[in-house]
CSV table of C-alpha atoms in Angstrom, one decimal:
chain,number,residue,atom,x,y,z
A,80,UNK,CA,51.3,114.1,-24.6
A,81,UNK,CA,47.6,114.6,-25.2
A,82,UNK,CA,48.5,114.8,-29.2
A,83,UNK,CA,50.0,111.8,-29.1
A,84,UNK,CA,47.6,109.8,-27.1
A,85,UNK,CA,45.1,111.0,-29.7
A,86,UNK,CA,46.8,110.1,-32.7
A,87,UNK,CA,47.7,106.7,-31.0
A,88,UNK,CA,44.0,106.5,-30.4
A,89,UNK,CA,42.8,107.1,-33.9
A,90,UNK,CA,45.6,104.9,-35.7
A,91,UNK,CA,44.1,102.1,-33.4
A,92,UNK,CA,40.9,102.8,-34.6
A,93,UNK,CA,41.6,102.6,-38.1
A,94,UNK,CA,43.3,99.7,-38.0
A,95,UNK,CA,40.6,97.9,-35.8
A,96,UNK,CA,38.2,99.2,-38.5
A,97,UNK,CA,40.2,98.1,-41.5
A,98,UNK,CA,40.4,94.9,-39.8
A,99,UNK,CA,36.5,95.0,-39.2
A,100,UNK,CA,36.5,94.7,-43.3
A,101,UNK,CA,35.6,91.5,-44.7
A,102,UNK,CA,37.7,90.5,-47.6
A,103,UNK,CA,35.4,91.3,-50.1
A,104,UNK,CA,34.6,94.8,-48.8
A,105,UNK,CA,38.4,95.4,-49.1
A,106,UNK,CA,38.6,94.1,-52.2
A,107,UNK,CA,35.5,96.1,-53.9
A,108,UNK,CA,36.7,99.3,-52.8
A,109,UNK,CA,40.4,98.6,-53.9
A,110,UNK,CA,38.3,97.8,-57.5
A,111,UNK,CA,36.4,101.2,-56.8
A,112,UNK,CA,39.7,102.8,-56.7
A,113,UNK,CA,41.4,101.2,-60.0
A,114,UNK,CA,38.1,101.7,-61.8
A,115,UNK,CA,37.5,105.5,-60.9
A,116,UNK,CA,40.0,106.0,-63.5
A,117,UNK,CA,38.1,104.2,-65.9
A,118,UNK,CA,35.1,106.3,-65.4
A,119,UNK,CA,37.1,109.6,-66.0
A,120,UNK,CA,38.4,108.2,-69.2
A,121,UNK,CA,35.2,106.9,-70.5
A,122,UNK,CA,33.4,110.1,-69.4
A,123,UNK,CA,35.5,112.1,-71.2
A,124,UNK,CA,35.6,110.5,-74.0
A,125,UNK,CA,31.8,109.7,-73.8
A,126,UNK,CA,32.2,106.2,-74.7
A,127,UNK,CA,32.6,102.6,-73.2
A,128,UNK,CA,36.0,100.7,-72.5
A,129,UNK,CA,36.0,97.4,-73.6
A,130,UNK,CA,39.3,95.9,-73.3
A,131,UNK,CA,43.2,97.4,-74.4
A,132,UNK,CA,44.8,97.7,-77.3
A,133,UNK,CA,48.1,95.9,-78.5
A,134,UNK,CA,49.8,99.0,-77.2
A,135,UNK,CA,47.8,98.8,-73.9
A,136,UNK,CA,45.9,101.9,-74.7
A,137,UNK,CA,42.1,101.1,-74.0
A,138,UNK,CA,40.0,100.0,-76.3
A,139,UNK,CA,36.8,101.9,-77.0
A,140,UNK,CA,33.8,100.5,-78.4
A,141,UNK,CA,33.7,101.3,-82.1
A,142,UNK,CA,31.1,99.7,-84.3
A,143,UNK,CA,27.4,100.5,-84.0
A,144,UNK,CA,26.5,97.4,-82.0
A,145,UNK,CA,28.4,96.0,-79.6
A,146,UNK,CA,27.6,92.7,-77.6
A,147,UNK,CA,29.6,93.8,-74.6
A,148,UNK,CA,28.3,97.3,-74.6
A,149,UNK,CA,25.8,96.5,-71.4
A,150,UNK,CA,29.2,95.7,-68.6
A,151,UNK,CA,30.7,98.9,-67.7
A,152,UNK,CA,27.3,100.6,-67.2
A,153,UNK,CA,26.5,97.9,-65.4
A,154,UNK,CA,30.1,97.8,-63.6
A,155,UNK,CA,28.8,101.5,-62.3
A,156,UNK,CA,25.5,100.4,-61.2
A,157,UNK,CA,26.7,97.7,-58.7
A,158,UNK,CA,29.4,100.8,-57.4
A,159,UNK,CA,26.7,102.9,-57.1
A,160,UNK,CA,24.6,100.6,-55.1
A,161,UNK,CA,27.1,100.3,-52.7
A,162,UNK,CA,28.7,103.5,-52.5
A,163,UNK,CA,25.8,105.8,-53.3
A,164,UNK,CA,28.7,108.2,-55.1
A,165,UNK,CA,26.4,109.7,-57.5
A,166,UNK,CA,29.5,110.3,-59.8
A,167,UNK,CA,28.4,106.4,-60.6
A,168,UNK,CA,25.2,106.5,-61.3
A,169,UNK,CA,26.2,109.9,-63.4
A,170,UNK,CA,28.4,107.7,-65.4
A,171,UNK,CA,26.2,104.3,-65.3
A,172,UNK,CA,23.3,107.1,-66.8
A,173,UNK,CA,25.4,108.6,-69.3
A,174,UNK,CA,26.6,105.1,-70.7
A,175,UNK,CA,23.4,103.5,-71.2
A,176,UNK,CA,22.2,106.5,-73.1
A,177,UNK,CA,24.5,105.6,-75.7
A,178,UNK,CA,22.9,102.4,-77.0
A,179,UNK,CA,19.6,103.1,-75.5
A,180,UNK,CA,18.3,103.0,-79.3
A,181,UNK,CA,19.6,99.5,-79.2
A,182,UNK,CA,16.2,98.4,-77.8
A,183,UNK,CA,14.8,97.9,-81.3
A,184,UNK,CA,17.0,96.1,-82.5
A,185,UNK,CA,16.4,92.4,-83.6
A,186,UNK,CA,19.2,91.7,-85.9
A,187,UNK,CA,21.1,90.1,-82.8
A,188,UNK,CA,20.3,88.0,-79.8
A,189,UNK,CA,22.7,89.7,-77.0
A,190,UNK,CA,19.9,92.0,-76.2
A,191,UNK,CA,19.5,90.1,-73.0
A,192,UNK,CA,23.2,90.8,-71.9
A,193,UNK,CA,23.1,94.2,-72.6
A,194,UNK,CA,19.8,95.9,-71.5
A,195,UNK,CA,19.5,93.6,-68.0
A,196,UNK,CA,23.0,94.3,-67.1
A,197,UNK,CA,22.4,98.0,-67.3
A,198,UNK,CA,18.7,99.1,-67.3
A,199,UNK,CA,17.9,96.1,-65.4
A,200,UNK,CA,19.9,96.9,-62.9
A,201,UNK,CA,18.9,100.9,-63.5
A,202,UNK,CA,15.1,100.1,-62.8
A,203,UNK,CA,16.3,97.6,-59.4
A,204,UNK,CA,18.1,100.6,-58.0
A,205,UNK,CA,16.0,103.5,-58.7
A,206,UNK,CA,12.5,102.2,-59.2
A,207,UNK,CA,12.2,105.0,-62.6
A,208,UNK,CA,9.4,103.5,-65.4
A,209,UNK,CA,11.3,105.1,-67.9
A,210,UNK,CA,14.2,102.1,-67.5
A,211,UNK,CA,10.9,99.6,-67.2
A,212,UNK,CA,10.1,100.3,-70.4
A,213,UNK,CA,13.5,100.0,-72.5
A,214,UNK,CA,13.6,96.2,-70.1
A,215,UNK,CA,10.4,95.7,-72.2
A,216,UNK,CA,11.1,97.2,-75.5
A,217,UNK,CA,14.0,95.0,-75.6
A,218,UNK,CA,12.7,91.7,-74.9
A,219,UNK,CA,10.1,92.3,-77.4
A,220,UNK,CA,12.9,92.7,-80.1
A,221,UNK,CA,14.3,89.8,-78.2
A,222,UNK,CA,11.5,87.1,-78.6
A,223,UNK,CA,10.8,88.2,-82.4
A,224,UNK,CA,14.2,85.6,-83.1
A,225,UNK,CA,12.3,82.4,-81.3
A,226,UNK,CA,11.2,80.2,-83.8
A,227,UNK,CA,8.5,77.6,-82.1
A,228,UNK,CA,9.8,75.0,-84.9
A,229,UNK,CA,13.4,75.3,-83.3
A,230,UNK,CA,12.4,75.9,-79.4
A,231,UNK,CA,15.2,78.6,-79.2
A,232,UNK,CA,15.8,82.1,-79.9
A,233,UNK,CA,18.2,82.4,-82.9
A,234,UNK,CA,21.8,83.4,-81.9
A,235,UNK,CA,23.7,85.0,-84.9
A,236,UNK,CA,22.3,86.3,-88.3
A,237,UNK,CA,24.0,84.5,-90.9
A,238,UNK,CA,23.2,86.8,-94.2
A,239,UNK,CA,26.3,88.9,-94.7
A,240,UNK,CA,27.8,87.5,-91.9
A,241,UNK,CA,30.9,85.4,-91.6
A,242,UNK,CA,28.4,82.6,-90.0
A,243,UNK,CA,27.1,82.3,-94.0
A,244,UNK,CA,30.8,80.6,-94.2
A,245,UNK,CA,30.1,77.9,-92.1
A,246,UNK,CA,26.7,77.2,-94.1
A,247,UNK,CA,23.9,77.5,-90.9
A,248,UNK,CA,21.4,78.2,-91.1
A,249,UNK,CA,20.1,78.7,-87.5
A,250,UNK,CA,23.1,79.0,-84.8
A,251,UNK,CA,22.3,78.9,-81.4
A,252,UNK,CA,25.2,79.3,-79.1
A,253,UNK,CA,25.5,78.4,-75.4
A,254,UNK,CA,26.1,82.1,-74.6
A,255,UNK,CA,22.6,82.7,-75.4
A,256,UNK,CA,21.5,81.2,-72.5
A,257,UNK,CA,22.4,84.5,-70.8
A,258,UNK,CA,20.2,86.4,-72.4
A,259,UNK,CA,17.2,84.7,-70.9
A,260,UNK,CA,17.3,86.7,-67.5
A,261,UNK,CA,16.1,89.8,-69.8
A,262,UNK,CA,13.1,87.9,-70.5
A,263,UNK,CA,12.4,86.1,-66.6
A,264,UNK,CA,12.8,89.8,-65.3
A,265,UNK,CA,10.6,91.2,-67.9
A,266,UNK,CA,7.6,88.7,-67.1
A,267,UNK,CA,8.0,89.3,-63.4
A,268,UNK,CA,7.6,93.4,-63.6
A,269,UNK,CA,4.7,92.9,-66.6
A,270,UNK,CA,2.8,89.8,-65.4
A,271,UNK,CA,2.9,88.7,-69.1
A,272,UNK,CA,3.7,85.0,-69.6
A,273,UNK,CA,5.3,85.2,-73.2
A,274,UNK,CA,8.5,86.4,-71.9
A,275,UNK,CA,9.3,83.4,-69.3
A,276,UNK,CA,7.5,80.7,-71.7
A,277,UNK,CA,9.8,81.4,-74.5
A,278,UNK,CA,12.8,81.3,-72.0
A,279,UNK,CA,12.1,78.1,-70.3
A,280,UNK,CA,11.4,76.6,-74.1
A,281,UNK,CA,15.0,77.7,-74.5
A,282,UNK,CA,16.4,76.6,-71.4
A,283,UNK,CA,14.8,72.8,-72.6
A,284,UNK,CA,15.9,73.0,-75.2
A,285,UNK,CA,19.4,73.8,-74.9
A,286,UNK,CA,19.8,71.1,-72.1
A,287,UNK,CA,18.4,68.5,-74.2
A,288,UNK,CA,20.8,69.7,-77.0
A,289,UNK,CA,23.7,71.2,-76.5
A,290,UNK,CA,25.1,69.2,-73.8
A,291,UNK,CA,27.5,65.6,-73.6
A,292,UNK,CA,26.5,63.2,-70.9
A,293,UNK,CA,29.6,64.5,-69.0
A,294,UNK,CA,28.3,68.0,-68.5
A,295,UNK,CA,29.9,69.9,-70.3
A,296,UNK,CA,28.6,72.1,-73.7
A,297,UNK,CA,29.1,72.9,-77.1
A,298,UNK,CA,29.7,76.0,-78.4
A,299,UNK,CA,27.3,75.6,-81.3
A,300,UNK,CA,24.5,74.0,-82.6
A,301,UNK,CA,22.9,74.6,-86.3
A,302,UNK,CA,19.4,74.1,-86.4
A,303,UNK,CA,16.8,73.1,-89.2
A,304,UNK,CA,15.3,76.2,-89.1
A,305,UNK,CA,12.0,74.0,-90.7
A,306,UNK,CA,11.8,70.5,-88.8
A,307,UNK,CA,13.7,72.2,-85.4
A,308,UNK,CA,16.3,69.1,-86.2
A,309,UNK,CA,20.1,69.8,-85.1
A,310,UNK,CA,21.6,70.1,-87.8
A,311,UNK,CA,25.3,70.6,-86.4
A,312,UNK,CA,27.4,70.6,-83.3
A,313,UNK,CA,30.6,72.9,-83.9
A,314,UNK,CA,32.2,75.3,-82.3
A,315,UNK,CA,33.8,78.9,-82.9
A,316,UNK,CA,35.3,80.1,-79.9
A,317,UNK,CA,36.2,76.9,-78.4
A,318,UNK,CA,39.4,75.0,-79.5
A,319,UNK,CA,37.7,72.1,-81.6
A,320,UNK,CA,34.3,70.9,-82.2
A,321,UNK,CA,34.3,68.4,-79.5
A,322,UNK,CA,36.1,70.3,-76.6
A,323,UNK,CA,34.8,72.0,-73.8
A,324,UNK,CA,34.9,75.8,-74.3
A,325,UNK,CA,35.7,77.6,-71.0
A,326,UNK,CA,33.5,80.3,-71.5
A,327,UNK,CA,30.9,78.2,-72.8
A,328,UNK,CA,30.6,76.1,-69.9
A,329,UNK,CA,30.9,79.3,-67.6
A,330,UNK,CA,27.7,80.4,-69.1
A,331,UNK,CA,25.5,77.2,-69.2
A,332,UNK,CA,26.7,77.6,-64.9
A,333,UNK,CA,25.6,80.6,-64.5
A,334,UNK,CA,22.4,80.6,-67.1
A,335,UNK,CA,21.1,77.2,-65.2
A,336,UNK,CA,21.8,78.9,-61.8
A,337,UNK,CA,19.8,82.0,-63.3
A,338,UNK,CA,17.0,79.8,-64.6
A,339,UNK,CA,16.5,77.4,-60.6
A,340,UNK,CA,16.3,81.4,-59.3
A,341,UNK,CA,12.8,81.9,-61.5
A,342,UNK,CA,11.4,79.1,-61.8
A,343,UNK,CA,12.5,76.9,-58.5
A,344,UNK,CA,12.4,74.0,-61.1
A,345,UNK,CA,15.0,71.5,-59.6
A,346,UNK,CA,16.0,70.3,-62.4
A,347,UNK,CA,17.8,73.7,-63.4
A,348,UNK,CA,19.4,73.2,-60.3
A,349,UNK,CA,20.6,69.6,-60.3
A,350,UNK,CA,21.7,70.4,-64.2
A,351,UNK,CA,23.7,73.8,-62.6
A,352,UNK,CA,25.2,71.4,-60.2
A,353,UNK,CA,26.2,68.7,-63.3
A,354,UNK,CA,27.9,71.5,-65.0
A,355,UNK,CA,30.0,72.4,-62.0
A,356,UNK,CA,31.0,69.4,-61.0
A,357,UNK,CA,32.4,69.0,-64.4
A,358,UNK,CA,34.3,72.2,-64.4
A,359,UNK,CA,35.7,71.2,-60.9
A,360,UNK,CA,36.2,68.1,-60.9
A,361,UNK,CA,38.2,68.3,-64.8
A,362,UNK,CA,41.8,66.8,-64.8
A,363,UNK,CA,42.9,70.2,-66.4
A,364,UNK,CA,41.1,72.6,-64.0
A,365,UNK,CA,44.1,74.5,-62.7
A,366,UNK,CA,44.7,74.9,-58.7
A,367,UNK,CA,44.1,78.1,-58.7
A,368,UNK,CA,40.3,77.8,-60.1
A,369,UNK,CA,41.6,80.2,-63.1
A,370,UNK,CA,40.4,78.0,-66.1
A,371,UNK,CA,42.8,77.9,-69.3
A,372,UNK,CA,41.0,79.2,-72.4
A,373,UNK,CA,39.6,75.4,-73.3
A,374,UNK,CA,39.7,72.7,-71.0
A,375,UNK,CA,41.2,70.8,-73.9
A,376,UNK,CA,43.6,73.3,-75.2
A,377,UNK,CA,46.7,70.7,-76.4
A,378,UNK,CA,49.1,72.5,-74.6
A,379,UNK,CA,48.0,72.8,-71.3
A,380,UNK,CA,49.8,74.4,-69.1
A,381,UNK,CA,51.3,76.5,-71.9
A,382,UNK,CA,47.9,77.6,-72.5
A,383,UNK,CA,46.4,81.1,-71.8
A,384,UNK,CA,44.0,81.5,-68.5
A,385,UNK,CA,41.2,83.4,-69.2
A,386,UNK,CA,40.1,85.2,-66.2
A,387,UNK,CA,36.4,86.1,-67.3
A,388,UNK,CA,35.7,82.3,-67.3
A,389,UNK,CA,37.3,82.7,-63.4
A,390,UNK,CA,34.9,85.8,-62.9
A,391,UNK,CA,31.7,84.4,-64.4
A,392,UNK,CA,32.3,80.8,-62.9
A,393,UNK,CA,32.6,82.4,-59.2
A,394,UNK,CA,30.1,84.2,-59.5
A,395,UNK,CA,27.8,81.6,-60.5
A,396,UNK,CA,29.4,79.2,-57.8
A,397,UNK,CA,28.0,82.0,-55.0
A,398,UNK,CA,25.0,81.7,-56.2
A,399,UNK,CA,24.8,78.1,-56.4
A,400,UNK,CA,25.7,78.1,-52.9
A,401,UNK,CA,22.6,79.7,-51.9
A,402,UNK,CA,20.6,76.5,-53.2
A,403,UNK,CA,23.0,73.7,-51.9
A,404,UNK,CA,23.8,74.3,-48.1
A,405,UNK,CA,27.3,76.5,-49.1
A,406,UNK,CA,28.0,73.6,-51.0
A,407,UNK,CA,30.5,75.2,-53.6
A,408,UNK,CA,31.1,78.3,-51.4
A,409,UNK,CA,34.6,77.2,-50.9
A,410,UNK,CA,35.3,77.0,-54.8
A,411,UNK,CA,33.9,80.2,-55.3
A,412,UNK,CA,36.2,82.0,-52.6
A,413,UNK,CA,39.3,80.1,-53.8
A,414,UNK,CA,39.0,81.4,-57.6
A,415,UNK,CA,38.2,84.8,-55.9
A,416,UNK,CA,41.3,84.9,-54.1
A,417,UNK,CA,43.5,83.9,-57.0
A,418,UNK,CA,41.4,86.7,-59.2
A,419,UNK,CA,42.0,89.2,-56.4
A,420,UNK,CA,45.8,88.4,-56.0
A,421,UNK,CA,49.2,90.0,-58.1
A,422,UNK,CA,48.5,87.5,-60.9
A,423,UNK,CA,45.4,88.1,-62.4
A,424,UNK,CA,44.5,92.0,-60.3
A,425,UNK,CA,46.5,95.2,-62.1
A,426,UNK,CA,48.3,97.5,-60.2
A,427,UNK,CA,46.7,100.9,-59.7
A,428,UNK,CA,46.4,103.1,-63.0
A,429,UNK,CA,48.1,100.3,-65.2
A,430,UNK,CA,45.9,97.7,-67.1
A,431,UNK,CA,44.2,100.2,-68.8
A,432,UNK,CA,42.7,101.1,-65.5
A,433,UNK,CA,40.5,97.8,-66.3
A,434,UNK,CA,40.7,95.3,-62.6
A,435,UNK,CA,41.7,91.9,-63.9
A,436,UNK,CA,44.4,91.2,-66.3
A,437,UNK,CA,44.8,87.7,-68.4
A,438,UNK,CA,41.2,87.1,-70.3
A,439,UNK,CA,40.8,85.7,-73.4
A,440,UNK,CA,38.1,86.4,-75.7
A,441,UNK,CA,38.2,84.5,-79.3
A,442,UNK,CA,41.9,83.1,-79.7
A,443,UNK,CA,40.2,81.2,-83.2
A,444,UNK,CA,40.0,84.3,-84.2
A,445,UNK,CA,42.9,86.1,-83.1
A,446,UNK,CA,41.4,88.3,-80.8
A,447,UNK,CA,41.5,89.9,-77.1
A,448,UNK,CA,44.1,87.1,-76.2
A,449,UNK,CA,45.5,88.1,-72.6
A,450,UNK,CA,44.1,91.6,-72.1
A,451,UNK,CA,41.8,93.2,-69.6
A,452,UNK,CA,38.2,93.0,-70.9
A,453,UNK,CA,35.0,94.9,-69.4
A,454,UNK,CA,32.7,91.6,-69.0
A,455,UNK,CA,35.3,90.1,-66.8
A,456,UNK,CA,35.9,92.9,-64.4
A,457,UNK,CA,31.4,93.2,-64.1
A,458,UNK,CA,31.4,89.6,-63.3
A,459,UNK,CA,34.5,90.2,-60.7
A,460,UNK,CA,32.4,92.9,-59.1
A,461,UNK,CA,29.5,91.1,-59.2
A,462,UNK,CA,31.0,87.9,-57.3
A,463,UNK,CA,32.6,90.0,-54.6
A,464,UNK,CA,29.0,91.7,-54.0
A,465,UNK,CA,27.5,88.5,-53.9
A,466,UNK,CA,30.6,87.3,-51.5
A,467,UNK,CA,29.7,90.6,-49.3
A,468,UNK,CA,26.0,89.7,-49.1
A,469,UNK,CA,27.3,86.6,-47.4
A,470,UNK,CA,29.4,88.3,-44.6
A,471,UNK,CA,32.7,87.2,-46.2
């Protein structure tokens, strides 16, 4: 009798502590779970994951350079941080090592994205100088691509390149944008004002630019790399010149977010707010907050989602939120819970081990269309630990 009294006792208990569980706690250590066998595969084969294959087999990261390289270390970190397993901060430490030498280079702008998603977050947790300085070694490779003429730090190389095709001569993209939280952190732990001056020249820049009077961005503009004049507004992710990139627009939410955080200049924040309304309040936003690839895609709803856009959006909306009274708080948790549910969340072991299925990274080009990819599952993470700071 006194057996089963017990085990009635503790089965209570663990259901009134599972029920104690916010939604987001649930839902980071269900991704915990599905990722763990992530970090045994990429620890084994000592390299990063970056999306799957054709065959679903996971797709390792293969050329020298790779823009997305920064996301599963970083994916680690924020595990880490919450779990304090040291087999994540083992594996966030042995990941980052592999493009460490990285720092130097300045043949590419995504500098931003990949050092402050992993050693920014490396020197946050654990305080070490030796992750200070790669933060700073980067954003001096970083800032050697502004061009005072322009405003803006240069976004591809075109020499060699299949940019060359398209005849700029100075692309900036809207992604770029991101990479100016690199440079904002690095000021803040040197004192040194070059850093956030050249961001906030961007960040003017790129509002006065790159945007319609509707809110939402182009993918690409060509500069006169002489007079600074725009040369060209194209795109080469997006579905056409004129249409609004989903991606794109993610990134101009979160990078204007980003830039209110450092600055407290309002106007970052009421221009964050004019790029979410847009995205909300678009005739082809889909009721479950997932955007299709393009908002303008011509065959919407026959059109892939691309969960990343859901990820970054959500968790720039949280954010947001901080800075408006919970004001989008509501839209963030909606596209959370569709992410989180059986049509966009794998089932353990399969997707490649990867969280989210159904991203989309360059369809113009015929590539990662409906596959898991690293980027979206950080920026899931990242949303649900911003959600869990809230209580939610």
């Amino acid at each position: 009798m006194n057996i089963i009294k017990s085990t009635l006792l503790l089965l209570s208990l663990t259901i009134l502590a599972c029920k104690s569980k916010t939604d987001s706690e649930i839902r980071l250590e269900k991704s915990e779970r599905q990722l763990t066998g992530l970090r045994t595969l990429s620890m084994k084969a000592n390299n990063i994951p970056r999306s799957v294959d054709k065959n679903g087999a996971i797709r390792w990261i293969e050329t020298p350079y790779d823009w997305t390289e920064g996301f599963w270390p970083g994916t680690c970190w924020m595990i880490y941080e919450r779990t304090k397993d040291e087999k994540w901060k083992e594996a966030a430490i042995t990941m980052q090592k592999i493009f460490k030498h990285h720092k130097n280079l300045t043949n590419d702008h995504d500098l931003g994205f990949i050092f402050n998603n992993s050693y920014g977050k490396a020197y946050r947790i654990t305080g070490e100088n030796e992750y200070k300085q790669v933060m700073i070694d980067a954003a001096n490779s970083l800032i050697t691509r502004f061009n005072k003429n322009v405003g803006c730090i240069q976004s591809w190389d075109v020499v060699g390149n299949w940019q060359a095709e398209r005849g700029w001569k100075f692309p900036v993209i809207i992604d770029n944008m991101m990479n100016l939280e690199l440079l904002f952190e690095v000021s803040n732990i040197t004192g040194d004002s070059i850093y956030r001056n050249i961001a906030i020249t961007h960040a003017n820049t790129t509002m006065r630019n790159h945007f319609r009077p509707d809110g939402s961005s182009y993918h690409v503009l060509d500069y006169n790399p002489e007079t600074g004049e725009v040369v060209s507004k194209v795109t080469a992710q997006g579905y056409a010149d004129e249409s609004a990139w989903s991606r794109g627009q993610a990134w101009g939410l979160y990078a204007y977010t980003m830039c209110y955080r450092y600055t407290k200049d309002k106007k970052y924040l009421d221009f964050a707010e004019k790029i979410a309304n847009f995205i909300l309040n678009h005739p082809n936003y889909p009721e479950d907050g997932v955007p299709y690839w393009d908002f303008n895609a011509p065959n919407i709803p026959n059109e892939p989602r691309d969960a990343s856009s859901g990820a970054i959006i959500a968790s720039a909306l949280l954010e947001l939120s901080n800075y408006t009274g919970n004001k989008y708080l509501h839209n963030a948790t909606h596209i959370l819970n569709s992410l989180s549910g059986d049509a966009y969340t794998a089932k353990p072991r399969e997707n490649g081990n990867f969280i989210l299925m159904h991203s989309v990274g360059s369809l113009p080009h015929g590539n990662e269309i409906n596959v898991p990819l690293n980027y979206a599952d950080y920026y899931y993470i990242e949303a649900l630990t911003r959600l869990k700071e809230k209580g939610l």
